[in-house]
């Protein structure tokens, strides 16, 4: 089926650009993908979705790929939306739901954006891709590039988590550690584009990752039977998912698919160790300054400068939400608490959301009776550094102190 | 809804046992769960499934949980069945599909069996669980125990992969390393059951893990529109999944849900470093001797003695399949090849299947035109030891040798 895309639109000044050729940014800022929503409304109803496959491609009409043969898929999407009564009680909430993105290909939400970016890149004739990554994006791009038969180059800080360092290479990408931060990696990818002719898949430097990420919002609406929750807590590094979901809600509203037009308050959650969006939010600014000396165990949040800063901040403010920083020291305790209470493979980035959420409830700034959704953006199993612990060793045979085992 | 279970049945001698009380084994051998399939056939049609949630609970009538409130779920099941044209071509096959179990809770197929075992244990009043594990089972049991609010104890060899060592503890289980093999861990769990009153969740020592694992077969049938593939290659440690799928196919046939009654040939794949089932298969025996000095990078295959040996061997023989050992040295190369060709997070255990499959095709013992399904039982990201590699380090600023990067 053909796509319903009409054009691309500069997010900073509204300039229209054609979508049938390769685009990156306009005035160094991201592009929106625009659709003929009226035509989509005539082509499909929300009831039509029910019989479709349980992947994000069920929203095919709202996605930018022109020809089905360019859909590069590993079966991504329709992640479970899990009720969390124990963790909710711990937070003093009546209804807490976790959208569990750990169950996507390569174990993270990055697969949503990168399946779309890689599919469109393939459709537009690209054969070589490159990406800077602070964590899970590199592995996801490498996996989809492999699936598409494309060449991939991945640049990451030397102190990126162990599993992320290895996975991209396993998917056949050429992987380089960089003695610096993700922004240094981004600069290398930018320079290399001229030298080696690769397409730059950096966050928001190509238009289609937002479209993949917006499916989190589409799924959430469908899973909640077309009534959005009261608030959404989203771990925010580059912010593509938050931006994408906010766009999804607007598109759904325009399609008339939402039973109520109330939108959730969007809470952009960061770590105190790297909180550029929070700083800009508190100062009432639309653009964020680079965060000095960024550090956090939540590697996906270690993004000192996001080119979509104004898009994140616009969405947060329009929604009546906030940008919130979790104290870095509270991330691991919340991660362990959530894992042990609910059995969800919850990553440090999502734990930052829980810490911020707890603080908000404590301050009385969130109605404990409303429905709250937290996004778990990746599988904790990919964060060996954050999981580390000492374990007791027993001999294979002989006496066992069972009391000590019971008490341990 | 009430379950359609009629009774449990000893797999070794057919003795019937009641299902409404806690059961383990009979004559130290596993039990089958038996259903009133005629009643199921009257209660549900295969067409009814279409509108159900994309989890293994869509097959609710064919599952043993009595009351919905005892369903302990993390959204497991309906893993994608991915066409693999590049890897298929490499193997000389016309149609290769991979059932990708890496996208389940805790990143492995173990979640299927353990969600069912934990759900039924809860239903029957158990509050404390224990398990021996060679890899992914411990984390899966711990996650579902956490979700159910039950206490969990996990025993694993000291050289179990790093991620498996950490994940179970993160889900709140009490974890113990054992200076021995999984069978030593199993003996500890067995002894502790008396001392500490826990329920033993060892592979096939409780009846319900098979029922969870059989959903791989149910999903495969539904995803292939009710016609089973020509052959199935399954990585075989304890063998629960192979046994479960073979049971699923029989139940589907009896329900009349299969369009054709042809069953796949079942290939039980092991590593040459631990191949007790292959040895027994080649000797024409129904029971396997303990495999001496077992070692393999595919940790899930390091099961020197399986109590369901005869159930595995019966299924393999009835199906016209074989038990096959991959040379240990070929596992990592096949793993890397599959990851790089298809972008699937394919684990070492599944790579053993690919090696065995390649050899079978080479010997002309498999029709290359038939549809072949390989099970990828876990996410490679959980196998840090198998992923390890050297990566080049670049400076953050300054000159870059782009030619060297292109050639790398």
Coordinates of C-alpha atoms in Angstrom, one line a residue, chain B residues 103-355:
Chain B
X103 CA 11.3 -11.3 22.9
X104 CA 9.6 -12.9 25.9
X105 CA 9.7 -11.6 29.5
X106 CA 13.3 -12.0 30.9
X107 CA 14.5 -12.5 27.4
X108 CA 13.9 -16.3 27.1
X109 CA 11.5 -19.1 26.4
X110 CA 11.7 -20.1 30.0
X111 CA 9.0 -17.6 30.8
X112 CA 6.4 -19.8 29.1
X113 CA 7.0 -22.7 31.4
X114 CA 7.5 -20.8 34.5
X115 CA 4.5 -18.5 34.3
X116 CA 2.4 -21.7 34.2
X117 CA 4.3 -23.5 37.0
X118 CA 4.2 -20.4 39.2
X119 CA 0.5 -19.8 38.4
X120 CA -0.5 -23.3 39.3
X121 CA 1.7 -23.4 42.4
X122 CA 0.0 -20.2 43.6
X123 CA -3.3 -21.7 42.9
X124 CA -2.5 -24.7 45.0
X125 CA -1.4 -22.7 48.0
X126 CA 2.4 -22.7 47.6
X127 CA 4.2 -19.6 48.9
X128 CA 7.9 -20.6 48.6
X129 CA 9.6 -21.9 45.4
X130 CA 13.0 -23.2 44.6
X131 CA 14.8 -24.1 41.3
X132 CA 18.1 -25.4 40.0
X133 CA 19.2 -23.6 36.9
X134 CA 21.9 -23.7 34.2
X135 CA 21.0 -20.4 32.7
X136 CA 17.7 -18.6 32.0
X137 CA 15.2 -20.6 34.1
X138 CA 16.3 -19.1 37.4
X139 CA 15.6 -15.5 36.3
X140 CA 12.3 -16.5 34.8
X141 CA 11.1 -18.3 38.0
X142 CA 12.3 -15.4 40.1
X143 CA 10.4 -12.9 37.9
X144 CA 7.1 -14.8 38.1
X145 CA 7.6 -15.5 41.8
X146 CA 8.0 -11.7 42.3
X147 CA 5.0 -11.0 40.2
X148 CA 3.0 -13.5 42.4
X149 CA 4.4 -12.2 45.7
X150 CA 6.0 -15.6 46.4
X151 CA 9.4 -16.3 48.0
X152 CA 12.0 -17.7 45.6
X153 CA 15.3 -19.6 46.0
X154 CA 17.6 -20.2 43.0
X155 CA 20.6 -22.5 42.9
X156 CA 23.0 -22.4 39.9
X157 CA 26.5 -23.6 39.0
X158 CA 29.1 -21.0 39.9
X159 CA 30.1 -20.7 36.2
X160 CA 26.6 -19.8 35.0
X161 CA 26.6 -16.8 32.6
X162 CA 27.0 -13.4 34.3
X163 CA 23.6 -12.0 33.4
X164 CA 21.8 -15.1 34.7
X165 CA 23.8 -14.9 38.0
X166 CA 22.5 -11.4 38.6
X167 CA 19.0 -11.3 37.2
X168 CA 17.4 -13.7 39.7
X169 CA 18.6 -11.7 42.7
X170 CA 17.3 -8.6 41.1
X171 CA 13.8 -10.1 41.0
X172 CA 14.1 -10.6 44.8
X173 CA 15.1 -14.3 44.8
X174 CA 17.7 -15.6 47.2
X175 CA 20.4 -16.8 44.9
X176 CA 23.2 -19.3 45.6
X177 CA 26.1 -20.3 43.5
X178 CA 27.1 -23.9 43.7
X179 CA 30.6 -25.3 43.1
X180 CA 29.2 -28.0 40.8
X181 CA 26.8 -28.8 37.9
X182 CA 23.1 -28.3 37.6
X183 CA 22.5 -31.8 38.8
X184 CA 24.2 -30.9 42.1
X185 CA 22.0 -27.8 42.3
X186 CA 19.0 -30.1 41.7
X187 CA 20.1 -32.3 44.6
X188 CA 20.3 -29.3 46.9
X189 CA 16.8 -28.1 45.9
X190 CA 15.5 -31.6 46.5
X191 CA 17.1 -31.8 50.0
X192 CA 16.0 -28.3 50.9
X193 CA 12.4 -29.1 50.1
X194 CA 12.2 -31.1 53.3
X195 CA 14.2 -28.7 55.4
X196 CA 12.6 -25.4 54.2
X197 CA 9.2 -26.5 52.8
X198 CA 9.7 -25.0 49.4
X199 CA 8.1 -26.4 46.2
X200 CA 10.6 -27.8 43.8
X201 CA 10.2 -26.2 40.3
X202 CA 12.9 -28.3 38.6
X203 CA 12.4 -29.1 35.0
X204 CA 9.7 -31.8 34.7
X205 CA 9.5 -32.4 38.5
X206 CA 6.2 -30.5 38.5
X207 CA 3.6 -31.0 35.8
X208 CA 2.8 -27.5 34.5
X209 CA 6.0 -26.3 32.8
X210 CA 5.2 -28.6 29.9
X211 CA 1.8 -26.9 29.5
X212 CA 3.4 -23.5 29.3
X213 CA 6.0 -24.7 26.8
X214 CA 3.4 -26.4 24.7
X215 CA 2.1 -23.0 23.7
X216 CA 5.2 -22.7 21.4
X217 CA 3.5 -25.5 19.3
X218 CA 0.0 -23.9 19.6
X219 CA 1.4 -20.5 18.4
X220 CA 3.4 -22.1 15.6
X221 CA 0.2 -23.9 14.3
X222 CA -1.9 -20.7 14.5
X223 CA 0.9 -18.5 12.9
X224 CA 1.2 -21.0 10.0
X225 CA -2.5 -21.0 9.5
X226 CA -3.0 -24.5 11.0
X227 CA -0.5 -26.4 8.8
X228 CA 2.6 -27.6 10.6
X229 CA 6.1 -27.2 9.1
X230 CA 8.1 -30.0 7.6
X231 CA 10.7 -30.0 10.4
X232 CA 11.5 -28.3 13.7
X233 CA 15.0 -27.8 15.1
X234 CA 14.9 -27.4 18.9
X235 CA 17.8 -26.8 21.3
X236 CA 17.5 -29.5 23.8
X237 CA 18.6 -29.3 27.4
X238 CA 15.9 -30.6 29.7
X239 CA 13.7 -31.0 26.6
X240 CA 10.4 -29.6 28.1
X241 CA 9.7 -27.5 25.0
X242 CA 10.1 -30.4 22.5
X243 CA 8.0 -32.6 24.7
X244 CA 5.4 -29.8 25.1
X245 CA 5.2 -29.1 21.4
X246 CA 4.7 -32.7 20.5
X247 CA 1.9 -32.9 23.0
X248 CA 0.4 -29.7 21.6
X249 CA 0.3 -31.1 18.1
X250 CA -1.5 -34.2 19.3
X251 CA -4.1 -32.1 21.2
X252 CA -4.6 -29.9 18.1
X253 CA -5.1 -32.9 15.9
X254 CA -7.6 -34.4 18.3
X255 CA -9.5 -31.1 18.4
X256 CA -9.6 -31.2 14.6
X257 CA -7.9 -27.8 14.4
X258 CA -5.1 -28.8 12.0
X259 CA -5.8 -28.6 8.3
X260 CA -3.4 -31.4 7.6
X261 CA -2.5 -34.1 10.1
X262 CA 1.1 -34.3 9.0
X263 CA 3.4 -33.7 12.0
X264 CA 6.8 -32.1 11.7
X265 CA 10.0 -34.2 12.1
X266 CA 11.4 -33.1 15.5
X267 CA 15.2 -32.6 15.7
X268 CA 16.5 -32.4 19.2
X269 CA 19.8 -30.4 19.0
X270 CA 22.6 -30.5 21.5
X271 CA 26.3 -29.6 21.7
X272 CA 29.0 -32.2 21.3
X273 CA 30.1 -31.0 24.7
X274 CA 27.0 -32.3 26.3
X275 CA 24.9 -34.7 24.2
X276 CA 23.3 -37.3 26.4
X277 CA 20.1 -37.5 24.3
X278 CA 22.1 -37.8 21.1
X279 CA 24.1 -40.7 22.6
X280 CA 20.9 -42.5 23.6
X281 CA 19.3 -41.9 20.3
X282 CA 22.2 -43.3 18.4
X283 CA 22.3 -46.4 20.6
X284 CA 18.6 -47.0 20.2
X285 CA 17.9 -46.6 23.9
X286 CA 14.9 -45.0 25.6
X287 CA 16.9 -43.6 28.6
X288 CA 20.1 -41.6 28.5
X289 CA 23.2 -42.1 30.6
X290 CA 24.5 -39.0 32.5
X291 CA 26.9 -37.3 30.1
X292 CA 30.5 -37.2 31.5
X293 CA 32.3 -33.9 31.9
X294 CA 29.7 -31.7 30.2
X295 CA 30.9 -28.4 28.9
X296 CA 29.4 -25.9 26.3
X297 CA 29.2 -22.2 25.8
X298 CA 25.4 -22.8 25.2
X299 CA 24.7 -22.9 28.9
X300 CA 21.1 -24.0 28.5
X301 CA 22.3 -27.2 26.9
X302 CA 24.6 -28.1 29.8
X303 CA 22.1 -30.7 31.2
X304 CA 24.0 -34.0 31.6
X305 CA 20.9 -35.9 32.8
X306 CA 17.3 -35.2 31.9
X307 CA 14.5 -37.0 33.7
X308 CA 12.3 -36.6 30.6
X309 CA 14.8 -38.3 28.4
X310 CA 12.3 -41.0 27.3
X311 CA 9.7 -38.4 26.5
X312 CA 12.2 -36.5 24.3
X313 CA 13.4 -39.7 22.6
X314 CA 9.8 -41.0 22.1
X315 CA 8.8 -37.7 20.4
X316 CA 11.8 -37.6 18.2
X317 CA 11.4 -41.2 17.1
X318 CA 7.6 -41.0 16.6
X319 CA 8.2 -37.9 14.4
X320 CA 10.8 -39.5 12.2
X321 CA 13.3 -36.9 13.4
X322 CA 16.8 -37.3 15.0
X323 CA 18.8 -36.2 17.9
X324 CA 21.8 -34.3 16.6
X325 CA 25.0 -32.9 18.2
X326 CA 26.6 -29.7 16.9
X327 CA 30.4 -29.6 17.2
X328 CA 31.0 -27.3 20.2
X329 CA 33.5 -25.2 18.1
X330 CA 30.8 -24.5 15.5
X331 CA 28.3 -22.9 17.9
X332 CA 29.8 -19.4 18.1
X333 CA 30.5 -19.1 14.4
X334 CA 26.9 -20.0 13.6
X335 CA 25.7 -17.6 16.2
X336 CA 27.6 -14.7 14.8
X337 CA 26.6 -15.6 11.2
X338 CA 22.9 -15.7 12.1
X339 CA 23.0 -12.5 14.1
X340 CA 24.8 -10.7 11.3
X341 CA 22.6 -12.1 8.5
X342 CA 19.2 -11.6 10.0
X343 CA 19.5 -9.1 12.9
X344 CA 17.9 -11.6 15.2
X345 CA 19.2 -11.8 18.8
X346 CA 20.0 -15.4 18.4
X347 CA 21.6 -17.3 21.4
X348 CA 24.2 -20.1 21.4
X349 CA 21.7 -22.8 22.0
X350 CA 19.8 -21.9 18.8
X351 CA 23.2 -21.7 17.0
X352 CA 23.7 -25.4 17.9
X353 CA 20.5 -26.0 15.9
X354 CA 21.8 -24.1 12.9
X355 CA 25.0 -26.1 12.9

